[in-house]
Tab-separated table of C-alpha atoms in Angstrom:
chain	number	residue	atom	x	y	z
A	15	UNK	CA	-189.844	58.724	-268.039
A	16	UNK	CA	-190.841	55.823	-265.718
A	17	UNK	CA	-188.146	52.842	-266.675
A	18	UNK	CA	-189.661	50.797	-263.956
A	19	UNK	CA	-192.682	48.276	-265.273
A	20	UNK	CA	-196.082	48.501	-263.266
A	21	UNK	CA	-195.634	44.782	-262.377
A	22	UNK	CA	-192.588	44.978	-260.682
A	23	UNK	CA	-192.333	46.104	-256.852
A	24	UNK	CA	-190.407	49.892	-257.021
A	25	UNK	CA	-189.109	49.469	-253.299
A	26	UNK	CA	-187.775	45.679	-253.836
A	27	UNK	CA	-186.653	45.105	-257.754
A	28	UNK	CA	-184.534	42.292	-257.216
A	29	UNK	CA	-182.352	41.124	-259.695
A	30	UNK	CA	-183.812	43.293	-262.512
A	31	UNK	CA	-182.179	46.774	-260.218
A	32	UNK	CA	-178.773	45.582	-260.804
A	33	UNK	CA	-179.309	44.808	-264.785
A	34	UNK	CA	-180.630	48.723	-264.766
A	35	UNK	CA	-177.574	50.035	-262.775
A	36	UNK	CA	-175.331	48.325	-265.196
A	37	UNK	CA	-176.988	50.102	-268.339
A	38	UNK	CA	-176.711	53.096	-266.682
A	39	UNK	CA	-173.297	53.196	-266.118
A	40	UNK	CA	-172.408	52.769	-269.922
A	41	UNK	CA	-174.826	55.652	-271.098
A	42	UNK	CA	-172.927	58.537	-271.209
A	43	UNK	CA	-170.322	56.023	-273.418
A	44	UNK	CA	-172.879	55.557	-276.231
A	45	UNK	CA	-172.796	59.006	-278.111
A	46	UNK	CA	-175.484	59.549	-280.896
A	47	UNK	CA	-177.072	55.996	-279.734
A	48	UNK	CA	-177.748	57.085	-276.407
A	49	UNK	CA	-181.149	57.925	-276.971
A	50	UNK	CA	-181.800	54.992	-277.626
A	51	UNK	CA	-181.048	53.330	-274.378
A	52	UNK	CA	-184.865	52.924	-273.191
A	53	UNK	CA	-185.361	49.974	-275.215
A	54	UNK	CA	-182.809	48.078	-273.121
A	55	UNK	CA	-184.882	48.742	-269.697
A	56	UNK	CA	-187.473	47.524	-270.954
A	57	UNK	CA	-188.423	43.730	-272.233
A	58	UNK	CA	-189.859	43.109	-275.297
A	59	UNK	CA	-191.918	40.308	-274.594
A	60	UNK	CA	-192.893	38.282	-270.994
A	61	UNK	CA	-195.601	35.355	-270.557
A	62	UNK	CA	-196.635	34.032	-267.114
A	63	UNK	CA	-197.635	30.612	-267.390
A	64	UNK	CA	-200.169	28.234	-264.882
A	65	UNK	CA	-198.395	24.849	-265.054
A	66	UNK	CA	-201.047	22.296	-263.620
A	67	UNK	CA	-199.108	18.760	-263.169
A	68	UNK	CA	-200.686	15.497	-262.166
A	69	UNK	CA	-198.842	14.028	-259.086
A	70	UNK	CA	-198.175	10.222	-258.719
A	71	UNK	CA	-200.209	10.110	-255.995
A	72	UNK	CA	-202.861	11.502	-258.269
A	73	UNK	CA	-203.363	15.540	-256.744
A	74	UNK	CA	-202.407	18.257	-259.117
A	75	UNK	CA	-200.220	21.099	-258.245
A	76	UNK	CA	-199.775	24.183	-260.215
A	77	UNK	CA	-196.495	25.836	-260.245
A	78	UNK	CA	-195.824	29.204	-262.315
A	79	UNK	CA	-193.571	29.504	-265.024
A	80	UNK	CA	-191.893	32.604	-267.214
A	81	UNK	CA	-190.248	33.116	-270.552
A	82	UNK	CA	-189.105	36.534	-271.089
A	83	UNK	CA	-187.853	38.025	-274.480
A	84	UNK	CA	-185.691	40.500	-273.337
A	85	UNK	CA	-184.417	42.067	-277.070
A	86	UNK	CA	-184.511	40.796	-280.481
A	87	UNK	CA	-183.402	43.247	-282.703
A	88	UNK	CA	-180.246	40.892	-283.654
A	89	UNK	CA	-181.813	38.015	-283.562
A	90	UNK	CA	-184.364	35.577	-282.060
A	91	UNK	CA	-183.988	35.232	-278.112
A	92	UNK	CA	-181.863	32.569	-276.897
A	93	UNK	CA	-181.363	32.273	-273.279
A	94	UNK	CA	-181.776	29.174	-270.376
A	95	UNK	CA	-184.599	27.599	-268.518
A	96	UNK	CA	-183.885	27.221	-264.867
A	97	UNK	CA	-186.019	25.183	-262.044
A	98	UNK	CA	-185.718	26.916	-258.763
A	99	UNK	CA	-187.986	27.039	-255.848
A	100	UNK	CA	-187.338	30.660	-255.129
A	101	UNK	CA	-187.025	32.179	-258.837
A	102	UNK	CA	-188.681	35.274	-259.696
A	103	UNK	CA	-189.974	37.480	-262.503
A	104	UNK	CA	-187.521	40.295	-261.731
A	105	UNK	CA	-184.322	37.473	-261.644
A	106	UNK	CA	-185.895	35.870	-265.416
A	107	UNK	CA	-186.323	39.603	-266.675
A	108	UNK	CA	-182.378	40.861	-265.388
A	109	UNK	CA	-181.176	37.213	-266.778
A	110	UNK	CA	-182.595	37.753	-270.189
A	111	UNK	CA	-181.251	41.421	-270.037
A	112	UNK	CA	-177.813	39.487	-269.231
A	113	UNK	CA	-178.303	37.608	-272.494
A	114	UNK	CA	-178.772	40.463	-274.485
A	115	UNK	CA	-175.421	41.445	-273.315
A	116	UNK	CA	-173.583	38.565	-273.884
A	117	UNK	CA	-174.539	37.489	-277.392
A	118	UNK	CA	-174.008	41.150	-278.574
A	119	UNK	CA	-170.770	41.402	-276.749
A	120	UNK	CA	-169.249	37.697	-278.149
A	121	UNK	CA	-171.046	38.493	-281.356
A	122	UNK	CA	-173.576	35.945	-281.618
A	123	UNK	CA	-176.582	36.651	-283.962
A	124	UNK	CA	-178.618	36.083	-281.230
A	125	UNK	CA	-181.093	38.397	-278.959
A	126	UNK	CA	-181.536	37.703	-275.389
A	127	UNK	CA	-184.221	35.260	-273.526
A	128	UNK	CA	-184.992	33.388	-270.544
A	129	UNK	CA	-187.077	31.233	-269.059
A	130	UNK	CA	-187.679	29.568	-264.962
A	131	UNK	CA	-190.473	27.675	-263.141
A	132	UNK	CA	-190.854	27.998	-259.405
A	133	UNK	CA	-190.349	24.778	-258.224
A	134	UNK	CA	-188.014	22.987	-255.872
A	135	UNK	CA	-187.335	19.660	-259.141
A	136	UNK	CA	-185.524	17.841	-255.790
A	137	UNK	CA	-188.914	17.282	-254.450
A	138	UNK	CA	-190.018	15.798	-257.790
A	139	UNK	CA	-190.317	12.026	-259.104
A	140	UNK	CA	-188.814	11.575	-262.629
A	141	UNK	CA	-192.261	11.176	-263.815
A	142	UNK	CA	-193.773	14.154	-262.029
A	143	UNK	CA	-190.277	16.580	-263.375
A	144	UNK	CA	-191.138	15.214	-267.290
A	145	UNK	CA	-194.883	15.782	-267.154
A	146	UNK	CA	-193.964	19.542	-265.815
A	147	UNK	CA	-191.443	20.161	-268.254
A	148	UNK	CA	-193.705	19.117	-271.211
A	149	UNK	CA	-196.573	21.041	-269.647
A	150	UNK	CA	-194.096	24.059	-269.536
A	151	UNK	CA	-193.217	23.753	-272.895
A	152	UNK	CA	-196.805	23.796	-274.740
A	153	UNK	CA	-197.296	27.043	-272.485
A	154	UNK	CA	-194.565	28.814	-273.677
A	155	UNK	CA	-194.948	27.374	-277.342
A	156	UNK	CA	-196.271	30.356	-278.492
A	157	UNK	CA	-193.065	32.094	-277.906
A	158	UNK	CA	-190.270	29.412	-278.684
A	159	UNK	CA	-189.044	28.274	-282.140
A	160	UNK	CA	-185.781	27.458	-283.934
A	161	UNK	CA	-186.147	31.224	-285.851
A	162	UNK	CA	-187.501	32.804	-282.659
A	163	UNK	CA	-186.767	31.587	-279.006
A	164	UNK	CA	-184.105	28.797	-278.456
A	165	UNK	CA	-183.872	27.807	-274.967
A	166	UNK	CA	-181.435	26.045	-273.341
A	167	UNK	CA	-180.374	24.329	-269.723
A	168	UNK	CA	-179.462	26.956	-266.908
A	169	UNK	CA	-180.094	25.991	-262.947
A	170	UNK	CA	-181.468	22.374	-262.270
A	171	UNK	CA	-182.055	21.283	-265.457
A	172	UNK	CA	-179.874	19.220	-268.244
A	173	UNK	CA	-179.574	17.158	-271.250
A	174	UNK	CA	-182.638	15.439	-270.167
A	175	UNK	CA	-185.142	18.326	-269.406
A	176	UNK	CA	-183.907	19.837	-273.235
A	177	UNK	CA	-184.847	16.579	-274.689
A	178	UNK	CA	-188.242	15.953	-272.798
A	179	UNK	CA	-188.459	20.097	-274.380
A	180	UNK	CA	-187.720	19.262	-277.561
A	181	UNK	CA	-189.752	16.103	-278.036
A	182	UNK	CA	-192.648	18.139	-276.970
A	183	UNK	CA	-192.752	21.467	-278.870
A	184	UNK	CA	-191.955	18.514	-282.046
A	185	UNK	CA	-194.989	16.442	-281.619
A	186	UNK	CA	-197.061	19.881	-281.160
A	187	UNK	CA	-195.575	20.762	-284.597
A	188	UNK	CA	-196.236	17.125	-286.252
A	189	UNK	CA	-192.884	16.729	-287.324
A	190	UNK	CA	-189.256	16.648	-285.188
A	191	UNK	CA	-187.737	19.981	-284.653
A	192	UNK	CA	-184.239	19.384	-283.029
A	193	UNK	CA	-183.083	22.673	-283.001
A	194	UNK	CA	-185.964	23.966	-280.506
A	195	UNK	CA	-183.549	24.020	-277.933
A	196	UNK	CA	-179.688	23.533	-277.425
A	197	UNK	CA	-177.855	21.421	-274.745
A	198	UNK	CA	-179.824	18.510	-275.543
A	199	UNK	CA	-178.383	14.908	-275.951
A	200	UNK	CA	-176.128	13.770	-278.826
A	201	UNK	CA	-178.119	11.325	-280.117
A	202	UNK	CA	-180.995	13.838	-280.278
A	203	UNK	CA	-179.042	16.548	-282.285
A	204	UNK	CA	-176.937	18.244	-279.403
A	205	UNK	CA	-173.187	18.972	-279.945
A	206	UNK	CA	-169.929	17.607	-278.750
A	207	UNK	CA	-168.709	19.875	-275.754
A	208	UNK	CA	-171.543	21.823	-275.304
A	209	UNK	CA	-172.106	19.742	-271.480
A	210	UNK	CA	-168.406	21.383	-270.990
A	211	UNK	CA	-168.169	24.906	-272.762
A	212	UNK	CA	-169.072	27.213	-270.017
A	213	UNK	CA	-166.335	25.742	-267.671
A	214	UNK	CA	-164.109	25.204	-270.151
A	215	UNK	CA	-164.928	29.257	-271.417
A	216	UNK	CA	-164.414	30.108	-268.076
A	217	UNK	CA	-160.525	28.666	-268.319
A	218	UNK	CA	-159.619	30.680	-271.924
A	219	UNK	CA	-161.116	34.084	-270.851
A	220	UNK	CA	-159.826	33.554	-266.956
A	221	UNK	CA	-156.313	32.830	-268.825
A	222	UNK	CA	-156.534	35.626	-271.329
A	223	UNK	CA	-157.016	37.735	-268.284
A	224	UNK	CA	-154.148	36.439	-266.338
A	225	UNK	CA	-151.649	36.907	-269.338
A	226	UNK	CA	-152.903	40.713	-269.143
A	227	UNK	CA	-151.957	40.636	-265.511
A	228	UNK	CA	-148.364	38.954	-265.682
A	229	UNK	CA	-150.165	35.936	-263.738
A	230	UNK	CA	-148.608	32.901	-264.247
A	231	UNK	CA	-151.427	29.859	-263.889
A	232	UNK	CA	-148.445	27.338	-262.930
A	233	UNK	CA	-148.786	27.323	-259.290
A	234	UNK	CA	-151.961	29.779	-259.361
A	235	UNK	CA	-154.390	29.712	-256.458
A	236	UNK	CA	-158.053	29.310	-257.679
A	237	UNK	CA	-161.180	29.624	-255.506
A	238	UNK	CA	-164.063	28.201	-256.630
A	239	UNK	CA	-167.843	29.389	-255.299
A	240	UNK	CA	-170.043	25.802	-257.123
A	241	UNK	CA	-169.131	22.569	-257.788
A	242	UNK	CA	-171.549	22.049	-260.324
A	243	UNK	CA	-170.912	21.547	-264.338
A	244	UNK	CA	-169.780	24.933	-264.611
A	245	UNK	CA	-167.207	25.104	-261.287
A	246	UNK	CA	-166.055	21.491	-262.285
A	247	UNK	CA	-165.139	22.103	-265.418
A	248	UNK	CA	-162.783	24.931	-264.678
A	249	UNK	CA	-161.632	23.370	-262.116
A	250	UNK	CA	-160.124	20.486	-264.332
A	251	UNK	CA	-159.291	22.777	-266.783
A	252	UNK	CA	-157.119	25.206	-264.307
A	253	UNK	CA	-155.904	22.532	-262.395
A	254	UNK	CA	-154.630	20.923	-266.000
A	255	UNK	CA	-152.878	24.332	-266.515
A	256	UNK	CA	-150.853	23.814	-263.039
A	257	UNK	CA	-152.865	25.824	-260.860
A	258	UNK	CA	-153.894	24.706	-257.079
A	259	UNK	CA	-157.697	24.814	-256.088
A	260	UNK	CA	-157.280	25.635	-252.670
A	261	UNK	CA	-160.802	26.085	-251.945
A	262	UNK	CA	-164.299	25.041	-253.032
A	263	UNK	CA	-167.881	26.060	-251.848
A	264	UNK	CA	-171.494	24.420	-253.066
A	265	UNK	CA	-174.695	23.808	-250.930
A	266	UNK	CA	-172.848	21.151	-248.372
A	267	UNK	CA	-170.184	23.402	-247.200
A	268	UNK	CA	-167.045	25.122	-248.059
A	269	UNK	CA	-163.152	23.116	-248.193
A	270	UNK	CA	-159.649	24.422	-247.855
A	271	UNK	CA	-156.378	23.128	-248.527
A	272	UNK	CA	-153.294	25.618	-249.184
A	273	UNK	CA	-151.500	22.900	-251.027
A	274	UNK	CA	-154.194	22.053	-253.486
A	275	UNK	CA	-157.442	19.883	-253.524
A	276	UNK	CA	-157.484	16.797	-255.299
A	277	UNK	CA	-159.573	17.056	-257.899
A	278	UNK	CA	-159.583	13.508	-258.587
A	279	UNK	CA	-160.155	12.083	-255.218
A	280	UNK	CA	-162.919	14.381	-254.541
A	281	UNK	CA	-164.859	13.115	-258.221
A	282	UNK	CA	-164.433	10.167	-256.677
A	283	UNK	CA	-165.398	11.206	-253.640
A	284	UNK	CA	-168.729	12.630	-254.607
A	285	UNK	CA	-169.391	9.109	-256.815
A	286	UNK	CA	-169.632	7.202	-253.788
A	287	UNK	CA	-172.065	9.563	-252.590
A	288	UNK	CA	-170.019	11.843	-250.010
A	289	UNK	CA	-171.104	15.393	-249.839
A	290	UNK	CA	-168.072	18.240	-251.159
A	291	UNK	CA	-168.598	19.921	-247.155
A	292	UNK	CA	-167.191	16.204	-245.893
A	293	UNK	CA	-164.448	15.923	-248.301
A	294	UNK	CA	-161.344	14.040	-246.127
A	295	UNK	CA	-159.029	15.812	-248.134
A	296	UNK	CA	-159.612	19.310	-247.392
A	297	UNK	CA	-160.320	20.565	-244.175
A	298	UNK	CA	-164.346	22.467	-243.900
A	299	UNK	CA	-163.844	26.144	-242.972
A	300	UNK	CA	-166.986	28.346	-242.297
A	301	UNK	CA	-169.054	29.768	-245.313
A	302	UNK	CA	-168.870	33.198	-244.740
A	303	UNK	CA	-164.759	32.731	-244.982
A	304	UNK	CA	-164.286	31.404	-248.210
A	305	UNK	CA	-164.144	35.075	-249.331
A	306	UNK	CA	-161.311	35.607	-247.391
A	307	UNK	CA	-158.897	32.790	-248.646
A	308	UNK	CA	-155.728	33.764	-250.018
A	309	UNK	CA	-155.821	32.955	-253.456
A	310	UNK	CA	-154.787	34.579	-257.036
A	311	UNK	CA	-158.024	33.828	-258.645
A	312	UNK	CA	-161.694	33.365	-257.902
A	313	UNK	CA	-164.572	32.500	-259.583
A	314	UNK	CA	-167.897	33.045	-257.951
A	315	UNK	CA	-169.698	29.842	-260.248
A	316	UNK	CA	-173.082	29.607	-258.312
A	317	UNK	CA	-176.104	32.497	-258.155
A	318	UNK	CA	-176.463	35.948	-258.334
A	319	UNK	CA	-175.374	38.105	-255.944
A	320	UNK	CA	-173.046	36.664	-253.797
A	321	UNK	CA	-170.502	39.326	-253.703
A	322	UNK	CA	-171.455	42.269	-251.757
A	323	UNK	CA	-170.772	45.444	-250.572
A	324	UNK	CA	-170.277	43.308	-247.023
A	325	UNK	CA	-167.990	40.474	-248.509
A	326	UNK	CA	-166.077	42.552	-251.036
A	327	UNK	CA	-163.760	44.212	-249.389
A	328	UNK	CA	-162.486	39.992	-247.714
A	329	UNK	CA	-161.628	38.981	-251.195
A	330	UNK	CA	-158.152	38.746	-251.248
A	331	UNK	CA	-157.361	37.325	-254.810
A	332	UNK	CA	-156.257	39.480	-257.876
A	333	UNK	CA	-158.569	38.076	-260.728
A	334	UNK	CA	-162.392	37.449	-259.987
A	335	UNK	CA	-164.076	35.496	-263.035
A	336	UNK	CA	-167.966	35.427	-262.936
A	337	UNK	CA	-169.029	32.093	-263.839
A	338	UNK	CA	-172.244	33.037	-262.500
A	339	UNK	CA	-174.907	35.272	-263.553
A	340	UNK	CA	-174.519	38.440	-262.128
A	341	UNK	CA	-172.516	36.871	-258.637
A	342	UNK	CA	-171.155	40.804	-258.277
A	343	UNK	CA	-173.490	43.599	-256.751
A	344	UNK	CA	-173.012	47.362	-258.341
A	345	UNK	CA	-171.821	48.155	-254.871
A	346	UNK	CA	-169.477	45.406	-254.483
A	347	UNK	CA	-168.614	46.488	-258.003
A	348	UNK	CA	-167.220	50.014	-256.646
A	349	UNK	CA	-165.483	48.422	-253.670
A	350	UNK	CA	-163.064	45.741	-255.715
A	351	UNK	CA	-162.490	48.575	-258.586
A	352	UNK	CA	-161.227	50.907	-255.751
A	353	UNK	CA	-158.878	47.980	-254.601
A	354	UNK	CA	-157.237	47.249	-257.849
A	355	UNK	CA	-159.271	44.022	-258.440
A	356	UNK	CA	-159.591	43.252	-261.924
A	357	UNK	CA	-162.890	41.200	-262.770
A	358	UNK	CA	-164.318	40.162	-266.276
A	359	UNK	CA	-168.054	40.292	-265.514
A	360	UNK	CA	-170.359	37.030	-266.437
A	361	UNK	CA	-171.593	38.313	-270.018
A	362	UNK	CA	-167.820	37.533	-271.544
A	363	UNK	CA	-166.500	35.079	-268.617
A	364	UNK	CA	-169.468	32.944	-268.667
A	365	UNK	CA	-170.228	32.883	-272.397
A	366	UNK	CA	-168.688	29.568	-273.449
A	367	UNK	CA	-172.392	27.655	-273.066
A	368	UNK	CA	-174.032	30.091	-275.243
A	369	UNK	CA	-171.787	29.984	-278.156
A	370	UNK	CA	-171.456	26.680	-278.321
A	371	UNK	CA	-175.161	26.168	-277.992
A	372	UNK	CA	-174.725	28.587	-280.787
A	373	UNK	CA	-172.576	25.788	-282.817
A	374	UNK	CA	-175.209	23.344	-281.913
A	375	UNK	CA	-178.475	25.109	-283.239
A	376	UNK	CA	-176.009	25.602	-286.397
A	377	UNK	CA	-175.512	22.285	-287.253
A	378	UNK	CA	-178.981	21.108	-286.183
A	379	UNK	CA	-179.862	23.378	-289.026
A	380	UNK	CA	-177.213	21.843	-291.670
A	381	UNK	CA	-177.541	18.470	-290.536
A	382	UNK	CA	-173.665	18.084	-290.438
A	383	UNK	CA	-171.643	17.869	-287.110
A	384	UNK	CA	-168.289	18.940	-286.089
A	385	UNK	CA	-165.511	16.955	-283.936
A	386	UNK	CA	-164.872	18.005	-280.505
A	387	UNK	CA	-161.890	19.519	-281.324
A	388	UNK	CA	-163.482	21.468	-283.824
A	389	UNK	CA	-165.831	22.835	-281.629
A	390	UNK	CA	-163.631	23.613	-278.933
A	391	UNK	CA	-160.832	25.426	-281.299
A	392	UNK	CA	-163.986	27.791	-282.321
A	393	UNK	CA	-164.977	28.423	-278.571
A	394	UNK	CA	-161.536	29.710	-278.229
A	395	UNK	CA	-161.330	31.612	-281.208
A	396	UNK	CA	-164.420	33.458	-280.454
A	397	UNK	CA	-163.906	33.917	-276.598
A	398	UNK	CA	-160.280	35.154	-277.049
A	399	UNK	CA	-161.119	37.798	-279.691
A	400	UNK	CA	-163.942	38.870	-277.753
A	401	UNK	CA	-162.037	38.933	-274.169
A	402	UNK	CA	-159.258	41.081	-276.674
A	403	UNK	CA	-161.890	43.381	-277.315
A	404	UNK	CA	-163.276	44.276	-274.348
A	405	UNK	CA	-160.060	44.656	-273.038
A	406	UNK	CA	-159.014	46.926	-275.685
A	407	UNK	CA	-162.720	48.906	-274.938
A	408	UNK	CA	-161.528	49.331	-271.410
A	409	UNK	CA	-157.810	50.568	-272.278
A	410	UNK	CA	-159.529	52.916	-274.669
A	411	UNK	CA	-162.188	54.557	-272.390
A	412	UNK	CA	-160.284	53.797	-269.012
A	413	UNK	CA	-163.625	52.035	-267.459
A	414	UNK	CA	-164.030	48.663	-266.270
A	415	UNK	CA	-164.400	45.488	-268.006
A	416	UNK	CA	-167.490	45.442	-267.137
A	417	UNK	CA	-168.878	49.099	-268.259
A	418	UNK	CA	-166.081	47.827	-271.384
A	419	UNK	CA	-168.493	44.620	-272.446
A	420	UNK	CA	-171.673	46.571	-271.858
A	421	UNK	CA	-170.240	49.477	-273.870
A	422	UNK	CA	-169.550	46.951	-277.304
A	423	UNK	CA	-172.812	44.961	-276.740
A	424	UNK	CA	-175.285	47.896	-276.185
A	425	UNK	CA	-173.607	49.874	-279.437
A	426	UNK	CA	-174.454	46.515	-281.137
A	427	UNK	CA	-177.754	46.287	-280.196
A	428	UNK	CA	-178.715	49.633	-280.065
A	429	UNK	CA	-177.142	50.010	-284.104
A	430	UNK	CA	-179.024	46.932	-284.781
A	431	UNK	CA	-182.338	48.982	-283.052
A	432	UNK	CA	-181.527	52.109	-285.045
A	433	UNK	CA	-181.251	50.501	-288.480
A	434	UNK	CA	-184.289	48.456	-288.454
A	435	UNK	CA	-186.217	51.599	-287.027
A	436	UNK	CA	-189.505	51.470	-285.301
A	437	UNK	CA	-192.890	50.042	-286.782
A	438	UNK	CA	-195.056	51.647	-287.857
């Protein structure tokens, strides 16, 4: 049976390849649901919209946008909206794929979605980025909905792109609809340390994982791959634990220094409009070397596939946490798993946005919010039992962490599939 859709190229699958590979390798793990395993390589749903946007100098450009449903048989989709010159149908399809995975594996009572436009938003006026984002959202209104598609921010957008979402699909519907989307503002319904929770997630499972290991994170060495929301956040948060970043990486360059980076003076740094590559505090080193720096931990925090088969075997640290989705080829999968590398793959490392975008579109619905510390005792309740799990999974089966997570989620999904049967 052909797995691979008619739209897709066969010889160059992108993104969507790797998604497949990791399925396969959790098959023969899935017993009497195993037949049931097509339904996972294939998406349920995917609408390719024209986005025509008046420019300020008063041309119109069109730019093409996707939302993909992925799976909902345990819920509606839920899943991020990223703007990205060079995104693709095959990278939205393997991304909502990824959040099938990680609700079912963290136990959210969500399926999996995702949405991107191609478009460069650097290259955009404020006024030109808000007329695409609404024009976005009424094309893909058909599919989104607080009971059927919640998205959320992912690459290049933020608070401000969920409310401009939000505000739109709400005066569509005549009335306001806050819990359209999640990662929005405060004031507009969003929740306290959702901006955080996928940095901050990225510190409980990474230390869950180094407790396994004997690792102490006093005095830890932590490389970081992005300096964005997600690679600052853990940052602080490992640093606040007594570990050293020794060495950081985003678009400007990549810094080193053995005795620790100062988080502080870079933030500062970085206010006053320096650039992380020209950091005074940390001397630049190539970008192909950062995968050779001697550290205890790293955490790949920027796009897919930035470990390879030709990078993998560089990487000289003992714990690799995926704050990215899918940073880790199958290849370079193989490689770090033959050198005793233990990894926890982006569906459980990665999860902290999700659930507490998950907390959000809960109290959007009761109208009654919880304190910070509320919501970030929850996130650690949740991604603790779930990193205990998995772990457990991969004890029990003697497999990866990885082939572990995709093992609990697909038996949840696939159940879920099962029970509800197919119609008619």
């Amino acid at each position: 049976m052909d797995t691979i859709p008619s739209y897709l190229d066969h010889a160059h699958l992108g993104p969507w390849e790797v998604f497949l590979e990791q399925v396969d390798r959790v098959v023969p793990h899935l017993a009497d649901l195993g037949h049931l395993v097509e339904t996972l390589k294939r998406p349920k749903r995917i609408l390719i919209v024209d986005i025509p946007v008046k420019m300020d100098d008063g041309s119109i450009k069109h730019f093409e946008g996707y939302r993909v449903h992925h799976n909902t048989s345990r819920g509606p989709g839920k899943g991020g909206v990223r703007y990205h010159q060079d995104v693709t149908l095959s990278e939205v399809m393997a991304l909502a794929g990824w959040m099938t995975i990680k609700n079912a594996v963290i136990g959210l009572p969500f399926g999996g979605a995702k949405g991107g436009v191609r478009v460069d938003p650097r290259t955009l006026t404020r006024g030109e980025l808000e007329r695409l984002t609404r024009r976005y959202t009424s094309e893909i209104g058909v599919l989104i909905g607080p009971d059927k598609d919640i998205p959320a921010p992912d690459v290049n957008t933020n608070e401000q792109i969920m409310a401009w979402m939000m505000d739109t699909y709400s005066i569509n519907q005549g009335r306001t609809v806050t819990g359209v989307v999640t990662g929005k503002p405060v004031a507009l319904g969003g929740s306290l340390g959702r901006r955080e929770a996928t940095g901050r997630g990225v510190f409980i499972v990474g230390r869950s994982a180094a407790r396994k290991l004997g690792l102490d994170l006093a005095g830890a060495r932590v490389a970081i791959q992005g300096y964005g929301n997600v690679g600052a956040t853990a940052a602080r948060c490992f640093a606040a634990a007594g570990a050293k970043i020794v060495a950081l990486q985003d678009v400007t360059g990549t810094i080193h220094n053995g005795d620790g980076i100062d988080l502080d003076a870079l933030q500062h740094w970085l206010d006053g409009g320096g650039t992380l590559g020209r950091f005074p505090g940390a001397s630049a080193i190539a970008n192909e070397n950062f995968w050779s720096v001697e550290t205890d931990i790293l955490v790949p925090a920027a796009l897919e596939g930035q470990i390879d088969r030709h990078n993998a075997m560089d990487i000289k640290a003992r714990l690799i946490l995926e704050g990215a989705n899918g940073p880790t080829t199958p290849e370079a999968d193989d490689i770090l798993t033959s050198r005793g590398v233990t990894l926890v793959p982006d569906v459980l490392t990665n999860a902290g946005g999700v659930t507490v975008s998950y907390f959000e579109w809960v109290q959007d619905f009761s109208s009654f919010f919880w304190t910070e510390q509320e919501i970030n005792e929850r996130l650690e309740r949740i991604l603790s039992e779930a990193f205990e799990s998995v772990w457990k999974a991969a004890q029990e089966h003697r497999v990866t962490l990885r082939t572990a997570a995709y093992l609990l989620a697909c038996r949840r999904v696939l159940e879920a599939r099962q029970l509800r049967g197919i119609y008619p």
